[in-house]
mmCIF file of C-alpha atoms in Angstrom:
data_model
loop_
_atom_site.group_PDB
_atom_site.id
_atom_site.type_symbol
_atom_site.label_atom_id
_atom_site.label_comp_id
_atom_site.label_asym_id
_atom_site.label_seq_id
_atom_site.Cartn_x
_atom_site.Cartn_y
_atom_site.Cartn_z
ATOM 1 C CA UNK A 1242 58.015 98.758 57.516
ATOM 2 C CA UNK A 1243 59.524 97.252 60.727
ATOM 3 C CA UNK A 1244 58.576 93.716 61.964
ATOM 4 C CA UNK A 1245 56.788 95.370 64.781
ATOM 5 C CA UNK A 1246 53.888 96.350 62.385
ATOM 6 C CA UNK A 1247 50.536 94.625 62.683
ATOM 7 C CA UNK A 1248 49.204 92.501 59.164
ATOM 8 C CA UNK A 1249 46.681 95.103 58.517
ATOM 9 C CA UNK A 1250 48.447 98.048 59.125
ATOM 10 C CA UNK A 1251 51.037 96.319 57.097
ATOM 11 C CA UNK A 1252 48.045 95.898 53.913
ATOM 12 C CA UNK A 1253 47.322 100.124 54.447
ATOM 13 C CA UNK A 1254 51.092 100.619 53.945
ATOM 14 C CA UNK A 1255 51.539 99.022 51.100
ATOM 15 C CA UNK A 1256 47.597 99.756 49.601
ATOM 16 C CA UNK A 1257 48.591 102.970 49.605
ATOM 17 C CA UNK A 1258 52.194 102.981 47.267
ATOM 18 C CA UNK A 1259 49.283 100.507 44.924
ATOM 19 C CA UNK A 1260 46.891 103.101 44.731
ATOM 20 C CA UNK A 1261 49.183 106.255 44.409
ATOM 21 C CA UNK A 1262 50.877 104.690 41.788
ATOM 22 C CA UNK A 1263 47.891 102.632 40.088
ATOM 23 C CA UNK A 1264 44.874 104.677 40.691
ATOM 24 C CA UNK A 1265 41.724 103.073 41.800
ATOM 25 C CA UNK A 1266 40.755 101.339 38.347
ATOM 26 C CA UNK A 1267 44.497 100.379 37.621
ATOM 27 C CA UNK A 1268 45.234 98.844 41.809
ATOM 28 C CA UNK A 1269 45.333 95.165 42.445
ATOM 29 C CA UNK A 1270 44.651 93.644 45.702
ATOM 30 C CA UNK A 1271 47.053 90.568 44.223
ATOM 31 C CA UNK A 1272 49.339 92.196 44.168
ATOM 32 C CA UNK A 1273 48.942 94.710 47.192
ATOM 33 C CA UNK A 1274 48.436 91.234 48.995
ATOM 34 C CA UNK A 1275 52.073 89.868 47.076
ATOM 35 C CA UNK A 1276 53.879 92.680 47.983
ATOM 36 C CA UNK A 1277 52.778 93.049 52.075
ATOM 37 C CA UNK A 1278 53.808 89.281 52.332
ATOM 38 C CA UNK A 1279 50.381 88.667 53.267
ATOM 39 C CA UNK A 1280 47.218 85.892 51.614
ATOM 40 C CA UNK A 1281 44.925 87.450 50.197
ATOM 41 C CA UNK A 1282 41.660 86.156 52.090
ATOM 42 C CA UNK A 1283 43.810 87.990 55.421
ATOM 43 C CA UNK A 1284 42.911 91.041 53.005
ATOM 44 C CA UNK A 1285 39.015 90.364 53.207
ATOM 45 C CA UNK A 1286 39.462 89.530 56.118
ATOM 46 C CA UNK A 1287 40.224 93.191 57.355
ATOM 47 C CA UNK A 1288 38.716 94.654 54.344
ATOM 48 C CA UNK A 1289 35.284 93.529 52.463
ATOM 49 C CA UNK A 1290 36.002 94.940 49.536
ATOM 50 C CA UNK A 1291 38.593 96.613 47.126
ATOM 51 C CA UNK A 1292 36.282 100.065 47.554
ATOM 52 C CA UNK A 1293 36.586 99.358 51.437
ATOM 53 C CA UNK A 1294 39.921 98.783 50.777
ATOM 54 C CA UNK A 1295 41.131 102.363 48.936
ATOM 55 C CA UNK A 1296 38.268 103.961 51.624
ATOM 56 C CA UNK A 1297 40.192 103.036 54.602
ATOM 57 C CA UNK A 1298 43.522 103.707 52.932
ATOM 58 C CA UNK A 1299 43.048 107.206 52.581
ATOM 59 C CA UNK A 1300 41.123 107.305 56.286
ATOM 60 C CA UNK A 1301 44.760 106.290 57.013
ATOM 61 C CA UNK A 1302 46.817 108.528 55.348
ATOM 62 C CA UNK A 1303 44.172 111.459 57.230
ATOM 63 C CA UNK A 1304 44.414 109.796 60.965
ATOM 64 C CA UNK A 1305 48.603 109.709 59.759
ATOM 65 C CA UNK A 1306 48.571 113.865 58.666
ATOM 66 C CA UNK A 1307 45.799 115.062 60.964
ATOM 67 C CA UNK A 1308 47.779 117.206 64.088
ATOM 68 C CA UNK A 1309 45.346 114.984 66.999
ATOM 69 C CA UNK A 1310 48.675 113.241 67.777
ATOM 70 C CA UNK A 1311 50.237 116.169 67.566
ATOM 71 C CA UNK A 1312 51.366 116.588 71.262
ATOM 72 C CA UNK A 1313 50.159 121.064 71.784
ATOM 73 C CA UNK A 1314 51.122 122.233 74.977
ATOM 74 C CA UNK A 1315 47.836 124.310 77.101
ATOM 75 C CA UNK A 1316 50.929 126.833 77.952
ATOM 76 C CA UNK A 1317 51.320 128.008 74.139
ATOM 77 C CA UNK A 1318 50.113 131.056 73.235
ATOM 78 C CA UNK A 1319 47.420 130.934 70.134
ATOM 79 C CA UNK A 1320 50.044 131.843 67.589
ATOM 80 C CA UNK A 1321 52.185 128.987 69.028
ATOM 81 C CA UNK A 1322 49.708 126.403 68.789
ATOM 82 C CA UNK A 1323 48.564 127.399 65.536
ATOM 83 C CA UNK A 1324 52.097 127.846 63.801
ATOM 84 C CA UNK A 1325 53.066 124.234 65.783
ATOM 85 C CA UNK A 1326 50.169 122.211 63.428
ATOM 86 C CA UNK A 1327 50.994 124.199 60.373
ATOM 87 C CA UNK A 1328 54.789 122.699 60.923
ATOM 88 C CA UNK A 1329 53.202 119.778 61.214
ATOM 89 C CA UNK A 1330 51.257 119.366 58.279
ATOM 90 C CA UNK A 1331 53.276 120.799 56.332
ATOM 91 C CA UNK A 1332 56.431 118.563 57.428
ATOM 92 C CA UNK A 1333 54.372 115.843 56.743
ATOM 93 C CA UNK A 1334 53.067 116.125 53.365
ATOM 94 C CA UNK A 1335 56.495 117.213 52.210
ATOM 95 C CA UNK A 1336 57.777 113.523 53.503
ATOM 96 C CA UNK A 1337 55.044 111.706 52.291
ATOM 97 C CA UNK A 1338 53.820 112.252 48.778
ATOM 98 C CA UNK A 1339 52.378 109.494 48.625
ATOM 99 C CA UNK A 1340 49.097 111.516 50.607
ATOM 100 C CA UNK A 1341 49.304 113.869 47.613
ATOM 101 C CA UNK A 1342 49.078 111.708 44.867
ATOM 102 C CA UNK A 1343 46.201 109.799 47.008
ATOM 103 C CA UNK A 1344 44.204 112.686 47.992
ATOM 104 C CA UNK A 1345 44.466 114.269 44.477
ATOM 105 C CA UNK A 1346 43.179 111.488 42.755
ATOM 106 C CA UNK A 1347 40.746 110.494 45.750
ATOM 107 C CA UNK A 1348 39.231 114.264 45.164
ATOM 108 C CA UNK A 1349 39.606 113.851 40.978
ATOM 109 C CA UNK A 1350 37.497 110.624 41.414
ATOM 110 C CA UNK A 1351 34.545 112.503 41.715
ATOM 111 C CA UNK A 1352 32.248 109.214 42.507
ATOM 112 C CA UNK A 1353 30.730 108.674 45.895
ATOM 113 C CA UNK A 1354 33.642 107.164 47.109
ATOM 114 C CA UNK A 1355 35.487 110.078 48.421
ATOM 115 C CA UNK A 1356 32.288 110.876 50.341
ATOM 116 C CA UNK A 1357 32.463 107.319 52.698
ATOM 117 C CA UNK A 1358 35.987 109.142 53.826
ATOM 118 C CA UNK A 1359 36.027 110.858 57.458
ATOM 119 C CA UNK A 1360 39.339 111.985 58.780
ATOM 120 C CA UNK A 1361 39.556 114.360 56.067
ATOM 121 C CA UNK A 1362 38.151 117.471 57.898
ATOM 122 C CA UNK A 1363 40.358 117.097 61.297
ATOM 123 C CA UNK A 1364 42.939 118.986 60.411
ATOM 124 C CA UNK A 1365 40.307 121.620 59.076
ATOM 125 C CA UNK A 1366 38.524 121.235 62.515
ATOM 126 C CA UNK A 1367 42.000 121.312 64.284
ATOM 127 C CA UNK A 1368 43.300 126.135 62.473
ATOM 128 C CA UNK A 1369 38.909 126.756 62.527
ATOM 129 C CA UNK A 1370 38.976 125.778 67.294
ATOM 130 C CA UNK A 1371 42.486 127.307 67.367
ATOM 131 C CA UNK A 1372 40.585 130.501 65.262
ATOM 132 C CA UNK A 1373 37.749 130.645 67.605
ATOM 133 C CA UNK A 1374 39.574 130.157 70.596
ATOM 134 C CA UNK A 1375 42.558 133.047 69.145
ATOM 135 C CA UNK A 1376 39.182 135.074 68.699
ATOM 136 C CA UNK A 1377 37.819 135.176 71.828
ATOM 137 C CA UNK A 1378 41.294 134.897 74.016
ATOM 138 C CA UNK A 1379 41.952 138.503 71.303
ATOM 139 C CA UNK A 1380 44.704 137.446 70.454
ATOM 140 C CA UNK A 1381 43.706 136.816 66.467
ATOM 141 C CA UNK A 1382 41.738 139.986 64.964
ATOM 142 C CA UNK A 1383 38.457 138.762 63.442
ATOM 143 C CA UNK A 1384 38.292 138.611 59.729
ATOM 144 C CA UNK A 1385 34.651 138.250 57.289
ATOM 145 C CA UNK A 1386 36.077 134.929 56.371
ATOM 146 C CA UNK A 1387 37.732 132.494 58.460
ATOM 147 C CA UNK A 1388 36.456 129.758 57.068
ATOM 148 C CA UNK A 1389 37.789 130.133 53.810
ATOM 149 C CA UNK A 1390 40.654 131.931 55.015
ATOM 150 C CA UNK A 1391 41.784 128.423 56.489
ATOM 151 C CA UNK A 1392 40.902 126.829 53.322
ATOM 152 C CA UNK A 1393 43.404 128.827 51.255
ATOM 153 C CA UNK A 1394 45.846 127.949 54.465
ATOM 154 C CA UNK A 1395 45.530 124.377 53.900
ATOM 155 C CA UNK A 1396 45.458 125.415 50.297
ATOM 156 C CA UNK A 1397 49.258 126.828 50.888
ATOM 157 C CA UNK A 1398 50.512 123.720 52.351
ATOM 158 C CA UNK A 1399 48.942 121.449 50.559
ATOM 159 C CA UNK A 1400 48.267 122.466 47.403
ATOM 160 C CA UNK A 1401 52.494 123.641 46.595
ATOM 161 C CA UNK A 1402 53.544 120.303 46.562
ATOM 162 C CA UNK A 1403 50.415 119.132 43.939
ATOM 163 C CA UNK A 1404 52.328 121.357 41.454
ATOM 164 C CA UNK A 1405 56.178 120.339 43.155
ATOM 165 C CA UNK A 1406 57.022 119.656 40.155
ATOM 166 C CA UNK A 1407 55.461 121.885 38.073
ATOM 167 C CA UNK A 1408 56.919 125.114 40.865
ATOM 168 C CA UNK A 1409 60.132 124.389 41.171
ATOM 169 C CA UNK A 1410 60.764 125.574 37.956
ATOM 170 C CA UNK A 1411 61.183 129.200 39.590
ATOM 171 C CA UNK A 1412 63.340 128.932 42.074
ATOM 172 C CA UNK A 1413 66.508 129.671 40.976
ATOM 173 C CA UNK A 1414 68.366 129.021 44.040
ATOM 174 C CA UNK A 1415 69.075 124.797 44.748
ATOM 175 C CA UNK A 1416 68.325 123.638 48.338
ATOM 176 C CA UNK A 1417 67.806 120.586 49.686
ATOM 177 C CA UNK A 1418 64.813 119.187 50.969
ATOM 178 C CA UNK A 1419 65.776 120.081 54.507
ATOM 179 C CA UNK A 1420 66.427 123.740 53.324
ATOM 180 C CA UNK A 1421 63.500 124.015 51.288
ATOM 181 C CA UNK A 1422 61.392 122.400 54.120
ATOM 182 C CA UNK A 1423 62.236 125.016 56.226
ATOM 183 C CA UNK A 1424 61.969 127.652 53.505
ATOM 184 C CA UNK A 1425 57.988 126.330 53.036
ATOM 185 C CA UNK A 1426 57.838 126.106 56.630
ATOM 186 C CA UNK A 1427 58.948 129.975 57.480
ATOM 187 C CA UNK A 1428 56.969 130.764 54.567
ATOM 188 C CA UNK A 1429 53.314 129.936 55.629
ATOM 189 C CA UNK A 1430 53.583 130.820 58.870
ATOM 190 C CA UNK A 1431 54.592 134.244 58.284
ATOM 191 C CA UNK A 1432 51.037 134.409 56.035
ATOM 192 C CA UNK A 1433 49.419 133.223 58.988
ATOM 193 C CA UNK A 1434 50.944 136.168 61.224
ATOM 194 C CA UNK A 1435 50.795 138.593 59.302
ATOM 195 C CA UNK A 1436 46.689 137.688 58.322
ATOM 196 C CA UNK A 1437 45.813 136.286 61.988
ATOM 197 C CA UNK A 1438 47.650 138.294 64.315
ATOM 198 C CA UNK A 1439 48.802 141.619 62.733
ATOM 199 C CA UNK A 1440 46.097 144.357 64.254
#
């Protein structure tokens, strides 16, 4: 973390690691304060409780991953926009394993904490909006269940990394991180091309 990072963001960045490594129940606010180099009172100044810190941490993750900050030129075709968003999201989860760990834990918690998240569907909203834009412009073929397909598309980006250690055994070649990422992006983009854009 750089010295220019705000106190609140520093707390959130530190909390990401703590919650990802220890889970919600095992995470300790005291530890987060020590690792962030801040007073515990500062954490409770920004966040009223451990639960609020946890929810804010996950929403912070989604905000970092969401394509709202991705600059997509309006001059691009819908296909080019869709492939750019896929590249953005796949690259993010590839280089942010904490995102996958903490999201898996949040989903598996099975309690009301996950209901308080407000950023979790931004990526889906972006992709579904592009789908309907493509249909309107005649660039994308109409599919019977677009929501089901697009959830499957997001899953092909996300769930590979959620089960990455287990899936690695199926790959005979030893690619470096950059080569592996590019292979994943090409695979998902090819799926999108064949299902949505080949009429």
